[in-house]
Coordinates of C-alpha atoms in Angstrom, one line a residue:
X116 CA 0.0 0.0 0.0
X117 CA 2.8 2.3 0.9
X118 CA 4.5 1.8 -2.5
X119 CA 1.3 2.3 -4.3
X120 CA 0.6 5.5 -2.4
X121 CA 4.1 6.8 -3.2
X122 CA 3.7 6.0 -6.8
X123 CA 0.4 7.9 -7.0
X124 CA 2.0 10.9 -5.3
X125 CA 4.9 10.7 -7.7
X126 CA 2.6 10.6 -10.7
X127 CA 0.7 13.6 -9.4
X128 CA 3.9 15.5 -9.0
X129 CA 5.1 14.7 -12.5
X130 CA 1.7 15.7 -13.9
X131 CA 1.9 19.1 -12.2
X132 CA 5.5 19.8 -13.1
X133 CA 5.7 22.7 -15.6
X134 CA 6.5 22.0 -19.2
X135 CA 10.2 22.8 -20.1
X136 CA 10.9 26.0 -21.9
X137 CA 12.4 24.3 -24.9
X138 CA 9.4 22.0 -25.3
X139 CA 7.1 25.0 -25.0
X140 CA 8.9 27.0 -27.6
X141 CA 8.9 24.0 -29.9
X142 CA 5.1 23.5 -29.6
X143 CA 4.6 27.2 -30.1
X144 CA 6.6 27.2 -33.3
X145 CA 4.8 24.1 -34.5
X146 CA 1.4 25.7 -33.9
X147 CA 2.5 28.8 -35.7
X148 CA 3.6 26.9 -38.8
X149 CA 0.3 25.1 -38.8
X150 CA -1.6 28.4 -38.5
X151 CA 0.5 30.0 -41.3
X152 CA -0.4 27.2 -43.6
X153 CA -4.1 27.3 -42.7
X154 CA -4.3 31.0 -43.2
X155 CA -2.1 31.2 -46.2
X156 CA -2.9 28.1 -48.1
X157 CA -5.5 25.7 -46.8
X158 CA -8.4 27.7 -45.4
X159 CA -7.7 31.5 -45.5
X160 CA -11.4 32.3 -45.1
X161 CA -11.2 30.9 -41.6
X162 CA -8.4 33.2 -40.6
X163 CA -10.2 35.0 -37.8
X164 CA -11.3 31.7 -36.2
X165 CA -7.9 30.2 -36.6
X166 CA -6.3 33.3 -34.9
X167 CA -8.6 33.0 -31.9
X168 CA -8.1 29.2 -31.5
X169 CA -4.4 29.3 -31.9
X170 CA -4.1 32.3 -29.6
X171 CA -5.9 30.4 -26.8
X172 CA -3.7 27.4 -27.4
X173 CA -0.5 29.4 -27.3
X174 CA -1.5 31.0 -24.0
X175 CA -2.2 27.5 -22.7
X176 CA 1.3 26.5 -23.6
X177 CA 2.8 29.5 -21.8
X178 CA 0.8 28.8 -18.6
X179 CA 1.6 25.0 -18.8
X180 CA 5.3 26.1 -18.9
X181 CA 4.9 28.0 -15.7
X182 CA 4.3 31.4 -17.3
X183 CA 1.9 34.1 -16.1
X184 CA -0.2 36.9 -17.5
X185 CA 2.7 39.2 -16.9
X186 CA 4.9 37.0 -19.0
X187 CA 2.3 37.3 -21.8
X188 CA 2.3 41.1 -21.5
X189 CA -1.3 41.0 -20.3
X190 CA -1.0 41.7 -16.6
X191 CA -3.9 43.8 -15.4
X192 CA -1.5 46.2 -13.6
X193 CA 0.1 47.3 -16.9
X194 CA -3.0 47.4 -19.1
X195 CA -3.8 51.1 -18.5
X196 CA -0.2 52.1 -19.3
X197 CA -0.2 49.9 -22.4
X198 CA -3.5 51.4 -23.5
X199 CA -2.0 55.0 -23.2
X200 CA 1.0 53.9 -25.3
X201 CA -1.3 52.4 -27.9
X202 CA -3.5 55.5 -28.3
X203 CA -0.4 57.7 -28.8
X204 CA 1.1 55.3 -31.3
X205 CA -2.2 55.1 -33.2
X206 CA -2.4 58.8 -33.4
X207 CA 1.2 59.1 -34.7
X208 CA 0.6 56.6 -37.4
X209 CA -2.6 58.3 -38.4
X210 CA -0.8 61.7 -38.7
X211 CA 2.0 60.0 -40.6
X212 CA -0.2 58.2 -43.1
X213 CA -2.3 61.4 -43.7
X214 CA 0.9 63.4 -44.5
X215 CA 2.1 60.6 -46.8
X216 CA -1.2 60.4 -48.6
X217 CA -1.2 64.1 -49.3
X218 CA 2.4 64.2 -50.7
X219 CA 2.5 63.2 -54.4
X220 CA 5.8 61.3 -54.1
X221 CA 4.6 59.0 -51.3
X222 CA 1.0 58.6 -52.3
X223 CA 1.8 55.7 -54.7
X224 CA 3.1 53.6 -51.8
X225 CA -0.4 52.9 -50.7
X226 CA -1.4 51.2 -54.0
X227 CA -1.9 47.5 -53.6
X228 CA -3.6 45.1 -56.1
X229 CA -4.7 42.9 -53.3
X230 CA -7.4 45.3 -52.1
X231 CA -7.8 47.6 -55.0
X232 CA -11.2 46.1 -55.8
X233 CA -12.6 46.0 -52.3
X234 CA -15.9 47.7 -51.4
X235 CA -16.3 50.0 -48.4
X236 CA -17.9 47.3 -46.4
X237 CA -15.1 44.9 -47.1
X238 CA -12.5 47.5 -46.1
X239 CA -14.5 48.1 -42.8
X240 CA -14.5 44.4 -42.1
X241 CA -10.8 44.2 -42.5
X242 CA -10.1 47.3 -40.4
X243 CA -12.5 46.3 -37.6
X244 CA -12.3 42.5 -37.6
X245 CA -9.7 40.9 -39.8
X246 CA -6.8 43.0 -38.9
X247 CA -7.3 43.3 -35.1
X248 CA -8.4 39.7 -34.6
X249 CA -7.0 37.7 -37.6
X250 CA -3.7 39.4 -37.7
X251 CA -2.8 41.5 -34.6
X252 CA -4.3 39.3 -31.9
X253 CA -2.5 36.2 -33.1
X254 CA 0.8 37.7 -34.0
X255 CA 1.2 39.8 -30.9
X256 CA 0.2 37.0 -28.5
X257 CA 2.5 34.6 -30.4
X258 CA 5.6 36.7 -30.9
X259 CA 5.6 39.5 -28.3
X260 CA 3.5 37.5 -25.8
X261 CA 4.2 33.8 -25.6
X262 CA 7.6 33.5 -27.4
X263 CA 9.0 36.6 -25.9
X264 CA 7.7 35.7 -22.4
X265 CA 9.0 32.1 -22.6
X266 CA 12.5 33.0 -23.7
X267 CA 12.9 36.1 -21.5
X268 CA 12.2 34.0 -18.4
X269 CA 15.3 31.8 -19.0
X270 CA 17.6 33.9 -21.3
X271 CA 16.7 37.6 -20.8
X272 CA 15.4 40.4 -22.9
X273 CA 18.1 40.3 -25.7
X274 CA 17.5 36.7 -26.5
X275 CA 13.8 37.1 -26.2
X276 CA 13.8 40.0 -28.7
X277 CA 16.1 38.1 -31.1
X278 CA 14.2 34.8 -31.1
X279 CA 10.8 36.6 -31.4
X280 CA 11.9 39.0 -34.2
X281 CA 13.7 36.3 -36.3
X282 CA 10.6 34.1 -36.2
X283 CA 8.3 37.0 -36.8
X284 CA 10.3 37.8 -40.0
X285 CA 10.1 34.1 -41.1
X286 CA 6.4 34.1 -40.4
X287 CA 6.0 36.5 -43.3
X288 CA 7.7 34.3 -46.0
X289 CA 4.4 32.8 -47.2
X290 CA 2.3 36.0 -47.1
X291 CA 5.0 37.9 -49.0
X292 CA 5.0 35.6 -52.0
X293 CA 3.9 37.7 -55.0
X294 CA 4.5 40.9 -53.1
X295 CA 6.4 42.6 -55.9
X296 CA 3.5 42.0 -58.3
X297 CA 0.9 43.1 -55.8
X298 CA 2.5 46.4 -54.8
X299 CA 3.0 48.5 -57.9
X300 CA 5.5 50.7 -56.1
X301 CA 7.8 47.7 -55.7
X302 CA 7.5 46.3 -59.2
X303 CA 10.1 48.7 -60.7
X304 CA 12.5 47.8 -57.9
X305 CA 12.2 44.0 -58.0
X306 CA 10.7 43.4 -61.4
X307 CA 8.5 40.4 -62.2
X308 CA 11.2 37.7 -62.5
X309 CA 11.5 34.7 -60.1
X310 CA 14.7 36.3 -58.8
X311 CA 13.0 39.6 -58.2
X312 CA 10.1 37.8 -56.4
X313 CA 12.7 36.0 -54.1
X314 CA 14.4 39.3 -53.4
X315 CA 11.1 40.8 -52.4
X316 CA 10.4 38.0 -50.0
X317 CA 13.9 38.4 -48.4
X318 CA 13.3 42.1 -48.1
X319 CA 9.9 41.5 -46.5
X320 CA 11.4 39.1 -44.0
X321 CA 14.2 41.6 -43.1
X322 CA 11.7 44.4 -42.8
X323 CA 9.2 42.6 -40.6
X324 CA 12.1 41.2 -38.5
X325 CA 13.2 44.7 -37.8
X326 CA 9.6 45.7 -37.1
X327 CA 9.5 42.8 -34.6
X328 CA 12.5 44.4 -32.7
X329 CA 10.5 47.6 -32.5
X330 CA 7.4 45.8 -31.3
X331 CA 9.4 43.9 -28.6
X332 CA 10.9 47.2 -27.4
X333 CA 7.5 48.7 -27.1
X334 CA 6.4 45.7 -25.1
X335 CA 9.4 46.0 -22.8
X336 CA 9.1 49.8 -22.2
X337 CA 5.4 49.8 -21.7
X338 CA 5.2 46.5 -19.9
X339 CA 2.1 45.6 -21.9
X340 CA 1.2 43.9 -25.1
X341 CA -1.3 46.6 -25.8
X342 CA 1.4 49.0 -27.0
X343 CA 2.7 46.9 -29.9
X344 CA -0.9 45.8 -30.6
X345 CA -1.9 49.4 -31.1
X346 CA 1.0 50.2 -33.4
X347 CA 0.5 47.0 -35.4
X348 CA -3.2 47.6 -35.9
X349 CA -2.7 51.2 -36.9
X350 CA 0.0 50.4 -39.5
X351 CA -2.1 47.6 -41.1
X352 CA -5.6 49.0 -40.8
X353 CA -4.8 52.6 -41.9
X354 CA -2.9 51.1 -44.8
X355 CA -6.2 49.5 -46.0
X356 CA -8.2 52.6 -45.3
X357 CA -5.8 55.1 -47.1
X358 CA -5.3 52.7 -50.0
X359 CA -9.0 52.4 -50.4
X360 CA -9.6 56.2 -50.3
X361 CA -6.8 56.9 -52.8
X362 CA -7.5 54.3 -55.4

């Protein structure tokens, strides 16, 4: 009886032991690869649902590895500060996009074949639902929340920023295929050849990786995931809105 009791206690202890950080990071990356394929190839119309489901799963991985809401950048004590950062950043992006839209030599940057034929209702759906839920929610929870939080707990801010940003850049390989053809402003730079398309993908990965560093720094300075969420939403959503208004 004693041996059986000790075995049961040992099993309970093993069951409650936190998941290792390496295992948690591996599961997180696997879930993101799957989500990227679902959104980019297999079922893009379910992008919002995929984002919500994967976000919940990723937070579950973080908590199973011993993480907290603070590790995810969603601690209640920092939400107000993060919201203030987000509002300021949204305002700055709005001003910047307005100026760029009014200047002839930057106006063409907003042209994009991917949403040139969208209706007003479709643009509103992207601005209010697809971008904040399908894009920002998943990417910020994944890269500046779970991955950043997991790595920072064991290796510190520098490693967390590096891992998060490199993976964020690679996350954009699939979405950037055909980028040179979709963005008229980029076609003269990259051309329409296979080599030009590959160069555009590399440029997109490097650019989004650098953006990931900025988002991580906003997360660090504000202490909240809301700051990079606000900037991320503004850059994407206002891009749709201004591109629609200028077409």
